[in-house]
Amino acid sequence: MSAASRVAEAVDGEAVVGLVREAVRIPSVTPDEEDFARWAWRQMQESDAFDSADLFECEPGRPNVCGTAGDGAGRSLLLAGHLDTVAVDDWRRHWRGTDREDPFGAHVIDGEIWGRGVADQKAGICATIEAVRAFGRAGLRPAGRVSTLFVCDEESGRPGSGVSAGMRAAVEGRAGPRPDADFAIYTEPTTSAIYTAQMGFLIADIAYTGTSAYFGRPELGVDALRAGHRLLDRLWQHSDDLRASVPAHELLGEAFLLVTSVTSGGNIAVPGRFDLSLIRKILPGESLDGAADGIRAVAEEVADEHGVECAVEFSAPRDHPLGGTADELDAGHPAVAALAGSIEAVTGEPARIEGAPYWSEKPFLRDRQIPGVYFAPGDISDCHTPFERLAIDELVTATRTLSHFIARWCGTHDP
């Protein structure tokens, strides 16, 4: 049996299931990640397989967790993930009065673990911990350095959060050593496929200000809602134009924008204010600055036509001041080939190379010259919903695959 197979066989399926259920029971809704961060830190600190485990605060009460394992004599690997989850109000409303009402219950139903954050992405963090622990059970150590980086503040949805404060602090050297590795896996859920490409995004908040006036004297007002109606038409047309003018990506599909919220009016009067939010999908090769200029031009042209004031803000900066950049790694990269080989060795099935239908923090690592992919169990389609769950069989298989890949990529050493 190869060393990689020995390590994969040493993964304890019951142990990783137990880890995930314990992790889900610890609420870590942004920005309250500290309890879960300390739990992850203790799991590594108490394991002989890890050489170090540390907490580094990027903000008061908001730590990142870093660990290391291995002898540094082979290729290095970074395993990254985020500690926080989205909120749970929708979960409690949907399941009220049922056995799934508790979003942190981690109940096992029909071979699946249910709970907020089980796939997004506590399974990835727990799989990382167990995959490294398996080396000790196999009587081996990674020859190269394996680093773990679990960060706060990846998820958005709460005011002032979701700006990648943890990852930003890590890459800037303000929360532990700057990440450095020959390859990285960010453990966002991928249904155990390899995501070599990811979309970028920007969020635009557009405000039109007109003049409110009593409904019986509409000639005294400037109708911001009427301008907003025209803006909606123009934005949808802009989205159709993007589909026609920007070549679709083989793994990510088409560029487009989606209007996500609209508010206006309220009094029995000419509406003096109109507010709209949208999200724009960015493909690899597209410029965030160019995408922002296109949206701004549409909004300002309509404002001029209707005589309203216009303000456009881009409210979700990540690795770019306007949003998050797209990213893509050549599927022929040696580490992608090695990971694909590990998937086939463990599952007996060929690896799937796909694109991420989301943005996450891998571009921060790319800018540190660390190539990487997303890989972990779980389906992003169920995440951020009351139906978030994870199949136990997939969890165990993905953990075995991860341990197999670590051994293949970093090499092994028999102490």
mmCIF file of C-alpha atoms in Angstrom:
data_model
loop_
_atom_site.group_PDB
_atom_site.id
_atom_site.type_symbol
_atom_site.label_atom_id
_atom_site.label_comp_id
_atom_site.label_asym_id
_atom_site.label_seq_id
_atom_site.Cartn_x
_atom_site.Cartn_y
_atom_site.Cartn_z
ATOM 1 C CA MET A 1 0.000 0.000 0.000
ATOM 2 C CA SER A 2 1.318 3.462 -0.902
ATOM 3 C CA ALA A 3 1.966 6.004 1.823
ATOM 4 C CA ALA A 4 -0.905 8.147 0.516
ATOM 5 C CA SER A 5 -3.273 5.183 0.713
ATOM 6 C CA ARG A 6 -2.063 4.406 4.242
ATOM 7 C CA VAL A 7 -2.915 7.914 5.369
ATOM 8 C CA ALA A 8 -6.306 7.878 3.630
ATOM 9 C CA GLU A 9 -7.172 4.555 5.266
ATOM 10 C CA ALA A 10 -6.212 6.020 8.640
ATOM 11 C CA VAL A 11 -8.959 8.657 8.467
ATOM 12 C CA ASP A 12 -11.467 7.911 11.226
ATOM 13 C CA GLY A 13 -14.924 8.355 9.718
ATOM 14 C CA GLU A 14 -16.709 8.394 13.076
ATOM 15 C CA ALA A 15 -14.221 10.938 14.389
ATOM 16 C CA VAL A 16 -14.714 13.397 11.526
ATOM 17 C CA VAL A 17 -18.506 13.068 11.793
ATOM 18 C CA GLY A 18 -18.208 13.775 15.497
ATOM 19 C CA LEU A 19 -16.010 16.791 14.818
ATOM 20 C CA VAL A 20 -18.486 18.257 12.335
ATOM 21 C CA ARG A 21 -21.480 17.762 14.627
ATOM 22 C CA GLU A 22 -19.587 19.330 17.528
ATOM 23 C CA ALA A 23 -18.543 22.239 15.316
ATOM 24 C CA VAL A 24 -22.104 22.907 14.118
ATOM 25 C CA ARG A 25 -23.290 23.057 17.743
ATOM 26 C CA ILE A 26 -21.025 26.076 18.315
ATOM 27 C CA PRO A 27 -22.761 29.194 16.894
ATOM 28 C CA SER A 28 -20.371 31.340 14.865
ATOM 29 C CA VAL A 29 -22.617 33.772 13.019
ATOM 30 C CA THR A 30 -20.614 36.753 11.767
ATOM 31 C CA PRO A 31 -19.135 38.575 13.725
ATOM 32 C CA ASP A 32 -19.268 36.149 16.677
ATOM 33 C CA GLU A 33 -16.690 33.588 15.566
ATOM 34 C CA GLU A 34 -14.503 33.522 18.685
ATOM 35 C CA ASP A 35 -15.956 30.426 20.421
ATOM 36 C CA PHE A 36 -15.644 28.330 17.283
ATOM 37 C CA ALA A 37 -12.169 29.706 16.584
ATOM 38 C CA ARG A 38 -11.020 28.644 20.036
ATOM 39 C CA TRP A 39 -12.567 25.211 19.539
ATOM 40 C CA ALA A 40 -10.689 24.716 16.242
ATOM 41 C CA TRP A 41 -7.491 25.943 17.882
ATOM 42 C CA ARG A 42 -7.881 23.411 20.732
ATOM 43 C CA GLN A 43 -8.472 20.556 18.274
ATOM 44 C CA MET A 44 -5.112 21.259 16.669
ATOM 45 C CA GLN A 45 -3.308 22.130 19.882
ATOM 46 C CA GLU A 46 -4.286 18.837 21.517
ATOM 47 C CA SER A 47 -3.213 16.715 18.532
ATOM 48 C CA ASP A 48 0.326 15.380 18.215
ATOM 49 C CA ALA A 49 -0.057 15.593 14.430
ATOM 50 C CA PHE A 50 0.185 19.401 14.523
ATOM 51 C CA ASP A 51 3.483 21.064 15.362
ATOM 52 C CA SER A 52 1.887 24.410 16.213
ATOM 53 C CA ALA A 53 -1.509 26.008 16.690
ATOM 54 C CA ASP A 54 -2.033 29.704 17.364
ATOM 55 C CA LEU A 55 -4.749 32.332 17.649
ATOM 56 C CA PHE A 56 -4.173 35.792 16.188
ATOM 57 C CA GLU A 57 -6.743 38.543 16.627
ATOM 58 C CA CYS A 58 -7.445 40.658 13.564
ATOM 59 C CA GLU A 59 -9.982 42.657 15.589
ATOM 60 C CA PRO A 60 -10.846 42.466 19.297
ATOM 61 C CA GLY A 61 -12.642 39.184 19.912
ATOM 62 C CA ARG A 62 -12.248 38.063 16.290
ATOM 63 C CA PRO A 63 -9.283 35.692 15.918
ATOM 64 C CA ASN A 64 -7.822 33.809 13.005
ATOM 65 C CA VAL A 65 -6.533 30.292 13.693
ATOM 66 C CA CYS A 66 -3.224 29.120 12.248
ATOM 67 C CA GLY A 67 -1.535 25.728 12.485
ATOM 68 C CA THR A 68 1.417 23.883 10.996
ATOM 69 C CA ALA A 69 2.451 20.271 10.492
ATOM 70 C CA GLY A 70 5.259 18.567 8.616
ATOM 71 C CA ASP A 71 9.002 18.674 8.278
ATOM 72 C CA GLY A 72 9.426 21.321 5.563
ATOM 73 C CA ALA A 73 11.406 19.017 3.275
ATOM 74 C CA GLY A 74 8.862 18.739 0.442
ATOM 75 C CA ARG A 75 6.326 20.876 -1.353
ATOM 76 C CA SER A 76 4.204 23.053 0.894
ATOM 77 C CA LEU A 77 0.425 23.268 1.132
ATOM 78 C CA LEU A 78 -1.988 25.780 2.653
ATOM 79 C CA LEU A 79 -5.447 24.610 3.751
ATOM 80 C CA ALA A 80 -7.714 27.603 4.314
ATOM 81 C CA GLY A 81 -11.305 28.205 5.312
ATOM 82 C CA HIS A 82 -13.623 30.603 7.121
ATOM 83 C CA LEU A 83 -14.971 30.279 10.644
ATOM 84 C CA ASP A 84 -18.162 32.314 10.342
ATOM 85 C CA THR A 85 -21.635 31.443 9.097
ATOM 86 C CA VAL A 86 -24.630 33.425 7.906
ATOM 87 C CA ALA A 87 -27.516 34.210 10.269
ATOM 88 C CA VAL A 88 -30.219 31.742 11.320
ATOM 89 C CA ASP A 89 -33.500 33.697 11.421
ATOM 90 C CA ASP A 90 -34.763 32.056 8.223
ATOM 91 C CA TRP A 91 -33.916 28.633 9.603
ATOM 92 C CA ARG A 92 -35.902 29.069 12.801
ATOM 93 C CA ARG A 93 -38.918 30.468 10.950
ATOM 94 C CA HIS A 94 -38.974 27.631 8.435
ATOM 95 C CA TRP A 95 -38.551 24.735 10.886
ATOM 96 C CA ARG A 96 -40.477 26.128 13.883
ATOM 97 C CA GLY A 97 -42.210 23.352 15.789
ATOM 98 C CA THR A 98 -40.257 20.540 14.091
ATOM 99 C CA ASP A 99 -37.259 18.404 15.007
ATOM 100 C CA ARG A 100 -35.051 20.689 12.890
ATOM 101 C CA GLU A 101 -35.974 23.946 14.586
ATOM 102 C CA ASP A 102 -32.554 24.319 16.233
ATOM 103 C CA PRO A 103 -30.113 25.491 13.517
ATOM 104 C CA PHE A 104 -27.254 24.320 15.732
ATOM 105 C CA GLY A 105 -28.735 20.915 16.530
ATOM 106 C CA ALA A 106 -26.508 18.962 14.117
ATOM 107 C CA HIS A 107 -29.173 16.288 13.813
ATOM 108 C CA VAL A 108 -28.461 13.262 11.626
ATOM 109 C CA ILE A 109 -31.439 12.580 9.353
ATOM 110 C CA ASP A 110 -31.331 9.954 6.591
ATOM 111 C CA GLY A 111 -27.549 9.855 6.587
ATOM 112 C CA GLU A 112 -27.119 13.646 6.486
ATOM 113 C CA ILE A 113 -26.023 16.156 9.122
ATOM 114 C CA TRP A 114 -28.329 19.184 9.253
ATOM 115 C CA GLY A 115 -27.406 22.606 10.619
ATOM 116 C CA ARG A 116 -26.243 26.107 9.884
ATOM 117 C CA GLY A 117 -22.673 26.089 8.645
ATOM 118 C CA VAL A 118 -22.367 22.320 8.277
ATOM 119 C CA ALA A 119 -21.304 22.685 4.633
ATOM 120 C CA ASP A 120 -20.397 26.381 4.584
ATOM 121 C CA GLN A 121 -17.997 25.577 5.845
ATOM 122 C CA LYS A 122 -17.379 23.732 9.052
ATOM 123 C CA ALA A 123 -17.071 20.431 7.198
ATOM 124 C CA GLY A 124 -14.054 21.799 5.339
ATOM 125 C CA ILE A 125 -12.351 22.915 8.538
ATOM 126 C CA CYS A 126 -13.045 19.601 10.287
ATOM 127 C CA ALA A 127 -11.928 17.607 7.255
ATOM 128 C CA THR A 128 -8.665 19.542 7.314
ATOM 129 C CA ILE A 129 -8.070 18.765 10.991
ATOM 130 C CA GLU A 130 -8.902 15.071 10.603
ATOM 131 C CA ALA A 131 -6.876 14.712 7.393
ATOM 132 C CA VAL A 132 -3.743 15.916 9.213
ATOM 133 C CA ARG A 133 -4.494 13.791 12.273
ATOM 134 C CA ALA A 134 -4.633 10.718 10.026
ATOM 135 C CA PHE A 135 -0.881 11.013 9.405
ATOM 136 C CA GLY A 136 -0.220 10.264 13.064
ATOM 137 C CA ARG A 137 -2.471 7.220 12.995
ATOM 138 C CA ALA A 138 -0.629 5.974 9.911
ATOM 139 C CA GLY A 139 2.730 6.437 11.659
ATOM 140 C CA LEU A 140 3.787 9.108 9.141
ATOM 141 C CA ARG A 141 4.423 12.820 8.906
ATOM 142 C CA PRO A 142 4.080 15.177 5.928
ATOM 143 C CA ALA A 143 7.506 15.742 4.413
ATOM 144 C CA GLY A 144 6.553 19.240 3.275
ATOM 145 C CA ARG A 145 4.995 21.925 5.424
ATOM 146 C CA VAL A 146 1.213 21.870 5.796
ATOM 147 C CA SER A 147 -0.267 25.154 7.038
ATOM 148 C CA THR A 148 -3.825 25.817 8.114
ATOM 149 C CA LEU A 149 -5.488 29.230 8.060
ATOM 150 C CA PHE A 150 -9.040 29.603 9.369
ATOM 151 C CA VAL A 151 -10.263 33.194 9.132
ATOM 152 C CA CYS A 152 -13.129 35.286 10.445
ATOM 153 C CA ASP A 153 -15.434 37.606 8.486
ATOM 154 C CA GLU A 154 -15.895 35.883 5.144
ATOM 155 C CA GLU A 155 -19.690 35.870 5.185
ATOM 156 C CA SER A 156 -21.682 39.024 4.477
ATOM 157 C CA GLY A 157 -25.178 40.010 5.503
ATOM 158 C CA ARG A 158 -24.628 41.987 8.705
ATOM 159 C CA PRO A 159 -23.782 45.713 8.728
ATOM 160 C CA GLY A 160 -20.047 46.282 8.939
ATOM 161 C CA SER A 161 -19.166 42.636 8.372
ATOM 162 C CA GLY A 162 -18.299 40.493 5.406
ATOM 163 C CA VAL A 163 -15.343 42.532 4.180
ATOM 164 C CA SER A 164 -12.776 39.724 4.612
ATOM 165 C CA ALA A 165 -11.266 41.366 7.669
ATOM 166 C CA GLY A 166 -9.616 38.104 8.745
ATOM 167 C CA MET A 167 -8.087 37.186 5.399
ATOM 168 C CA ARG A 168 -6.995 40.764 4.785
ATOM 169 C CA ALA A 169 -5.237 40.855 8.161
ATOM 170 C CA ALA A 170 -3.555 37.526 7.402
ATOM 171 C CA VAL A 171 -2.140 38.496 4.006
ATOM 172 C CA GLU A 172 -1.033 41.871 5.359
ATOM 173 C CA GLY A 173 0.821 40.206 8.255
ATOM 174 C CA ARG A 174 -1.355 41.766 10.960
ATOM 175 C CA ALA A 175 -2.711 38.434 12.281
ATOM 176 C CA GLY A 176 0.066 35.889 12.333
ATOM 177 C CA PRO A 177 2.625 35.002 9.678
ATOM 178 C CA ARG A 178 1.714 35.867 6.116
ATOM 179 C CA PRO A 179 0.485 32.794 4.236
ATOM 180 C CA ASP A 180 3.113 31.234 2.003
ATOM 181 C CA ALA A 181 2.820 27.910 0.158
ATOM 182 C CA ASP A 182 3.327 26.178 -3.162
ATOM 183 C CA PHE A 183 -0.402 25.463 -3.419
ATOM 184 C CA ALA A 184 -3.621 26.175 -1.537
ATOM 185 C CA ILE A 185 -6.988 24.529 -1.101
ATOM 186 C CA TYR A 186 -9.763 26.759 0.213
ATOM 187 C CA THR A 187 -12.374 24.427 1.652
ATOM 188 C CA GLU A 188 -15.588 26.005 0.422
ATOM 189 C CA PRO A 189 -18.179 23.353 -0.555
ATOM 190 C CA THR A 190 -17.749 22.012 -4.081
ATOM 191 C CA THR A 191 -19.694 18.704 -3.965
ATOM 192 C CA SER A 192 -16.178 17.228 -3.881
ATOM 193 C CA ALA A 193 -15.395 18.541 -7.368
ATOM 194 C CA ILE A 194 -12.295 20.646 -8.046
ATOM 195 C CA TYR A 195 -13.237 24.276 -8.669
ATOM 196 C CA THR A 196 -10.400 25.794 -10.679
ATOM 197 C CA ALA A 197 -12.295 28.987 -11.584
ATOM 198 C CA GLN A 198 -14.481 31.411 -9.682
ATOM 199 C CA MET A 199 -16.584 34.404 -10.598
ATOM 200 C CA GLY A 200 -15.932 37.917 -9.390
ATOM 201 C CA PHE A 201 -18.623 40.334 -8.273
ATOM 202 C CA LEU A 202 -19.501 43.864 -7.325
ATOM 203 C CA ILE A 203 -22.520 45.202 -5.476
ATOM 204 C CA ALA A 204 -23.843 48.612 -6.536
ATOM 205 C CA ASP A 205 -26.232 50.737 -4.471
ATOM 206 C CA ILE A 206 -27.894 53.394 -6.633
ATOM 207 C CA ALA A 207 -29.888 56.268 -5.139
ATOM 208 C CA TYR A 208 -32.007 58.775 -7.043
ATOM 209 C CA THR A 209 -33.138 61.922 -5.258
ATOM 210 C CA GLY A 210 -35.946 63.959 -6.769
ATOM 211 C CA THR A 211 -38.445 66.309 -5.078
ATOM 212 C CA SER A 212 -41.461 65.098 -3.141
ATOM 213 C CA ALA A 213 -44.751 66.941 -3.651
ATOM 214 C CA TYR A 214 -48.386 66.602 -2.602
ATOM 215 C CA PHE A 215 -50.235 64.157 -4.866
ATOM 216 C CA GLY A 216 -52.678 66.817 -6.007
ATOM 217 C CA ARG A 217 -49.852 69.065 -7.222
ATOM 218 C CA PRO A 218 -47.516 66.559 -8.943
ATOM 219 C CA GLU A 219 -46.168 69.321 -11.198
ATOM 220 C CA LEU A 220 -44.294 70.655 -8.158
ATOM 221 C CA GLY A 221 -42.315 67.455 -7.707
ATOM 222 C CA VAL A 222 -39.614 65.482 -9.465
ATOM 223 C CA ASP A 223 -40.623 61.816 -9.463
ATOM 224 C CA ALA A 224 -37.662 59.663 -8.409
ATOM 225 C CA LEU A 225 -39.718 56.486 -8.755
ATOM 226 C CA ARG A 226 -40.496 57.247 -12.391
ATOM 227 C CA ALA A 227 -36.770 57.669 -12.995
ATOM 228 C CA GLY A 228 -36.170 54.417 -11.132
ATOM 229 C CA HIS A 229 -38.655 52.612 -13.357
ATOM 230 C CA ARG A 230 -36.663 53.710 -16.373
ATOM 231 C CA LEU A 231 -33.426 52.723 -14.628
ATOM 232 C CA LEU A 232 -34.709 49.185 -14.122
ATOM 233 C CA ASP A 233 -35.423 48.858 -17.835
ATOM 234 C CA ARG A 234 -31.976 50.152 -18.730
ATOM 235 C CA LEU A 235 -30.195 47.891 -16.249
ATOM 236 C CA TRP A 236 -31.970 44.786 -17.511
ATOM 237 C CA GLN A 237 -31.057 45.815 -21.031
ATOM 238 C CA HIS A 238 -27.461 46.298 -19.880
ATOM 239 C CA SER A 239 -27.505 42.759 -18.506
ATOM 240 C CA ASP A 240 -28.797 41.402 -21.821
ATOM 241 C CA ASP A 241 -26.075 43.341 -23.617
ATOM 242 C CA LEU A 242 -23.438 41.737 -21.357
ATOM 243 C CA ARG A 243 -24.669 38.278 -22.261
ATOM 244 C CA ALA A 244 -24.332 39.199 -25.925
ATOM 245 C CA SER A 245 -20.982 41.005 -25.786
ATOM 246 C CA VAL A 246 -18.938 39.178 -23.125
ATOM 247 C CA PRO A 247 -17.971 35.641 -24.178
ATOM 248 C CA ALA A 248 -19.362 33.018 -21.828
ATOM 249 C CA HIS A 249 -16.826 31.166 -19.690
ATOM 250 C CA GLU A 250 -16.576 27.395 -20.148
ATOM 251 C CA LEU A 251 -16.934 26.730 -16.406
ATOM 252 C CA LEU A 252 -18.703 29.836 -15.127
ATOM 253 C CA GLY A 253 -21.237 30.686 -17.815
ATOM 254 C CA GLU A 254 -22.363 34.209 -18.701
ATOM 255 C CA ALA A 255 -21.740 37.651 -17.262
ATOM 256 C CA PHE A 256 -24.879 39.431 -16.073
ATOM 257 C CA LEU A 257 -26.324 41.646 -13.363
ATOM 258 C CA LEU A 258 -29.196 40.960 -11.006
ATOM 259 C CA VAL A 259 -31.296 43.651 -9.320
ATOM 260 C CA THR A 260 -31.695 42.439 -5.732
ATOM 261 C CA SER A 261 -33.772 45.144 -4.015
ATOM 262 C CA VAL A 262 -35.819 48.264 -4.784
ATOM 263 C CA THR A 263 -37.431 50.758 -2.401
ATOM 264 C CA SER A 264 -39.348 53.971 -3.076
ATOM 265 C CA GLY A 265 -42.369 55.990 -1.993
ATOM 266 C CA GLY A 266 -44.531 55.467 1.069
ATOM 267 C CA ASN A 267 -46.469 58.710 1.486
ATOM 268 C CA ILE A 268 -49.433 59.903 -0.573
ATOM 269 C CA ALA A 269 -47.069 62.084 -2.539
ATOM 270 C CA VAL A 270 -44.716 62.202 -5.479
ATOM 271 C CA PRO A 271 -41.859 59.888 -4.472
ATOM 272 C CA GLY A 272 -38.758 61.942 -3.860
ATOM 273 C CA ARG A 273 -36.398 59.018 -3.376
ATOM 274 C CA PHE A 274 -35.625 55.770 -5.176
ATOM 275 C CA ASP A 275 -33.036 53.220 -4.005
ATOM 276 C CA LEU A 276 -31.826 50.132 -5.816
ATOM 277 C CA SER A 277 -29.197 47.467 -5.176
ATOM 278 C CA LEU A 278 -27.718 45.068 -7.706
ATOM 279 C CA ILE A 279 -24.999 42.485 -7.990
ATOM 280 C CA ARG A 280 -22.864 42.124 -11.113
ATOM 281 C CA LYS A 281 -21.217 38.805 -12.008
ATOM 282 C CA ILE A 282 -17.653 39.273 -13.258
ATOM 283 C CA LEU A 283 -15.882 36.682 -15.406
ATOM 284 C CA PRO A 284 -12.123 36.013 -15.525
ATOM 285 C CA GLY A 285 -10.550 38.581 -17.818
ATOM 286 C CA GLU A 286 -13.155 41.256 -17.031
ATOM 287 C CA SER A 287 -12.217 44.420 -15.161
ATOM 288 C CA LEU A 288 -14.114 45.430 -12.031
ATOM 289 C CA ASP A 289 -13.361 49.058 -12.835
ATOM 290 C CA GLY A 290 -14.828 48.646 -16.324
ATOM 291 C CA ALA A 291 -17.910 46.879 -14.958
ATOM 292 C CA ALA A 292 -18.437 49.662 -12.421
ATOM 293 C CA ASP A 293 -18.043 52.343 -15.088
ATOM 294 C CA GLY A 294 -20.724 50.650 -17.188
ATOM 295 C CA ILE A 295 -23.235 50.612 -14.329
ATOM 296 C CA ARG A 296 -22.409 54.161 -13.348
ATOM 297 C CA ALA A 297 -22.888 55.368 -16.924
ATOM 298 C CA VAL A 298 -26.352 53.798 -17.167
ATOM 299 C CA ALA A 299 -27.440 55.254 -13.826
ATOM 300 C CA GLU A 300 -26.179 58.763 -14.599
ATOM 301 C CA GLU A 301 -27.653 58.863 -18.100
ATOM 302 C CA VAL A 302 -31.125 57.985 -16.793
ATOM 303 C CA ALA A 303 -30.754 60.515 -13.964
ATOM 304 C CA ASP A 304 -29.941 63.259 -16.453
ATOM 305 C CA GLU A 305 -32.979 62.339 -18.564
ATOM 306 C CA HIS A 306 -35.326 62.630 -15.569
ATOM 307 C CA GLY A 307 -33.749 65.507 -13.689
ATOM 308 C CA VAL A 308 -32.892 63.603 -10.500
ATOM 309 C CA GLU A 309 -29.700 63.540 -8.483
ATOM 310 C CA CYS A 310 -27.733 60.298 -8.711
ATOM 311 C CA ALA A 311 -25.389 58.587 -6.259
ATOM 312 C CA VAL A 312 -23.728 55.234 -6.981
ATOM 313 C CA GLU A 313 -21.788 53.377 -4.295
ATOM 314 C CA PHE A 314 -19.998 50.035 -4.490
ATOM 315 C CA SER A 315 -20.583 48.661 -1.040
ATOM 316 C CA ALA A 316 -18.792 45.302 -0.880
ATOM 317 C CA PRO A 317 -15.025 45.733 -1.237
ATOM 318 C CA ARG A 318 -13.052 42.500 -0.902
ATOM 319 C CA ASP A 319 -9.701 41.978 -2.600
ATOM 320 C CA HIS A 320 -10.508 45.026 -4.762
ATOM 321 C CA PRO A 321 -11.910 48.413 -3.622
ATOM 322 C CA LEU A 322 -15.050 47.806 -5.713
ATOM 323 C CA GLY A 323 -15.724 44.130 -4.960
ATOM 324 C CA GLY A 324 -14.142 40.723 -5.480
ATOM 325 C CA THR A 325 -12.067 39.781 -8.503
ATOM 326 C CA ALA A 326 -12.540 36.650 -10.591
ATOM 327 C CA ASP A 327 -9.866 33.971 -10.541
ATOM 328 C CA GLU A 328 -8.831 30.972 -12.597
ATOM 329 C CA LEU A 329 -6.088 28.369 -12.385
ATOM 330 C CA ASP A 330 -5.043 26.267 -15.367
ATOM 331 C CA ALA A 331 -6.540 22.799 -14.910
ATOM 332 C CA GLY A 332 -3.180 21.411 -16.046
ATOM 333 C CA HIS A 333 -1.404 22.695 -12.920
ATOM 334 C CA PRO A 334 0.546 19.825 -11.294
ATOM 335 C CA ALA A 335 -1.353 20.185 -8.005
ATOM 336 C CA VAL A 336 -4.709 19.997 -9.778
ATOM 337 C CA ALA A 337 -3.532 16.824 -11.488
ATOM 338 C CA ALA A 338 -2.397 15.404 -8.141
ATOM 339 C CA LEU A 339 -5.713 16.254 -6.468
ATOM 340 C CA ALA A 340 -7.601 14.714 -9.375
ATOM 341 C CA GLY A 341 -5.470 11.591 -8.982
ATOM 342 C CA SER A 342 -6.302 11.424 -5.280
ATOM 343 C CA ILE A 343 -10.027 11.729 -6.012
ATOM 344 C CA GLU A 344 -9.804 8.848 -8.469
ATOM 345 C CA ALA A 345 -7.672 6.745 -6.103
ATOM 346 C CA VAL A 346 -10.117 7.136 -3.214
ATOM 347 C CA THR A 347 -13.446 7.092 -5.062
ATOM 348 C CA GLY A 348 -12.688 5.046 -8.157
ATOM 349 C CA GLU A 349 -14.317 7.812 -10.212
ATOM 350 C CA PRO A 350 -12.709 10.514 -12.382
ATOM 351 C CA ALA A 351 -12.437 13.973 -10.855
ATOM 352 C CA ARG A 352 -14.835 16.694 -11.963
ATOM 353 C CA ILE A 353 -13.274 20.040 -12.902
ATOM 354 C CA GLU A 354 -15.883 22.778 -12.447
ATOM 355 C CA GLY A 355 -16.307 26.483 -11.690
ATOM 356 C CA ALA A 356 -17.426 28.075 -8.439
ATOM 357 C CA PRO A 357 -20.884 29.696 -8.654
ATOM 358 C CA TYR A 358 -19.767 32.017 -5.849
ATOM 359 C CA TRP A 359 -17.005 34.358 -4.796
ATOM 360 C CA SER A 360 -14.735 33.491 -1.906
ATOM 361 C CA GLU A 361 -11.339 34.531 -0.667
ATOM 362 C CA LYS A 362 -8.893 32.591 -2.828
ATOM 363 C CA PRO A 363 -7.962 35.725 -4.857
ATOM 364 C CA PHE A 364 -6.253 37.089 -1.719
ATOM 365 C CA LEU A 365 -3.953 34.056 -1.839
ATOM 366 C CA ARG A 366 -3.455 34.398 -5.594
ATOM 367 C CA ASP A 367 -2.160 37.912 -4.957
ATOM 368 C CA ARG A 368 0.380 36.330 -2.582
ATOM 369 C CA GLN A 369 1.523 34.186 -5.553
ATOM 370 C CA ILE A 370 -0.151 31.087 -4.080
ATOM 371 C CA PRO A 371 -2.076 29.165 -6.758
ATOM 372 C CA GLY A 372 -5.089 27.284 -5.506
ATOM 373 C CA VAL A 373 -8.507 25.716 -5.942
ATOM 374 C CA TYR A 374 -11.674 25.141 -3.954
ATOM 375 C CA PHE A 375 -12.372 21.603 -2.755
ATOM 376 C CA ALA A 376 -14.622 20.255 0.023
ATOM 377 C CA PRO A 377 -17.790 18.233 0.596
ATOM 378 C CA GLY A 378 -21.199 19.878 0.518
ATOM 379 C CA ASP A 379 -23.432 21.619 -1.979
ATOM 380 C CA ILE A 380 -23.400 25.424 -2.061
ATOM 381 C CA SER A 381 -26.971 25.326 -3.409
ATOM 382 C CA ASP A 382 -28.193 24.286 0.048
ATOM 383 C CA CYS A 383 -26.102 26.826 1.947
ATOM 384 C CA HIS A 384 -27.519 30.113 3.276
ATOM 385 C CA THR A 385 -30.923 28.349 3.328
ATOM 386 C CA PRO A 386 -32.965 26.376 5.892
ATOM 387 C CA PHE A 387 -31.974 23.225 4.015
ATOM 388 C CA GLU A 388 -28.225 23.242 4.675
ATOM 389 C CA ARG A 389 -27.068 19.689 5.176
ATOM 390 C CA LEU A 390 -24.179 17.346 4.421
ATOM 391 C CA ALA A 391 -24.151 13.673 3.462
ATOM 392 C CA ILE A 392 -21.977 11.691 5.866
ATOM 393 C CA ASP A 393 -20.632 9.420 3.124
ATOM 394 C CA GLU A 394 -19.430 12.431 1.141
ATOM 395 C CA LEU A 395 -17.823 13.965 4.231
ATOM 396 C CA VAL A 396 -15.792 10.842 5.011
ATOM 397 C CA THR A 397 -14.776 10.275 1.377
ATOM 398 C CA ALA A 398 -13.694 13.904 0.913
ATOM 399 C CA THR A 399 -11.630 13.759 4.117
ATOM 400 C CA ARG A 400 -9.881 10.601 2.879
ATOM 401 C CA THR A 401 -9.249 12.334 -0.451
ATOM 402 C CA LEU A 402 -7.770 15.370 1.277
ATOM 403 C CA SER A 403 -5.410 13.255 3.380
ATOM 404 C CA HIS A 404 -4.391 11.260 0.302
ATOM 405 C CA PHE A 405 -3.628 14.490 -1.574
ATOM 406 C CA ILE A 406 -1.582 15.950 1.280
ATOM 407 C CA ALA A 407 0.574 12.834 1.230
ATOM 408 C CA ARG A 408 0.955 12.941 -2.569
ATOM 409 C CA TRP A 409 1.667 16.668 -2.804
ATOM 410 C CA CYS A 410 3.836 17.170 0.278
ATOM 411 C CA GLY A 411 5.350 13.700 0.445
ATOM 412 C CA THR A 412 5.659 11.625 3.600
ATOM 413 C CA HIS A 413 8.301 10.943 6.187
ATOM 414 C CA ASP A 414 8.453 7.925 8.503
ATOM 415 C CA PRO A 415 9.631 9.192 11.898
#
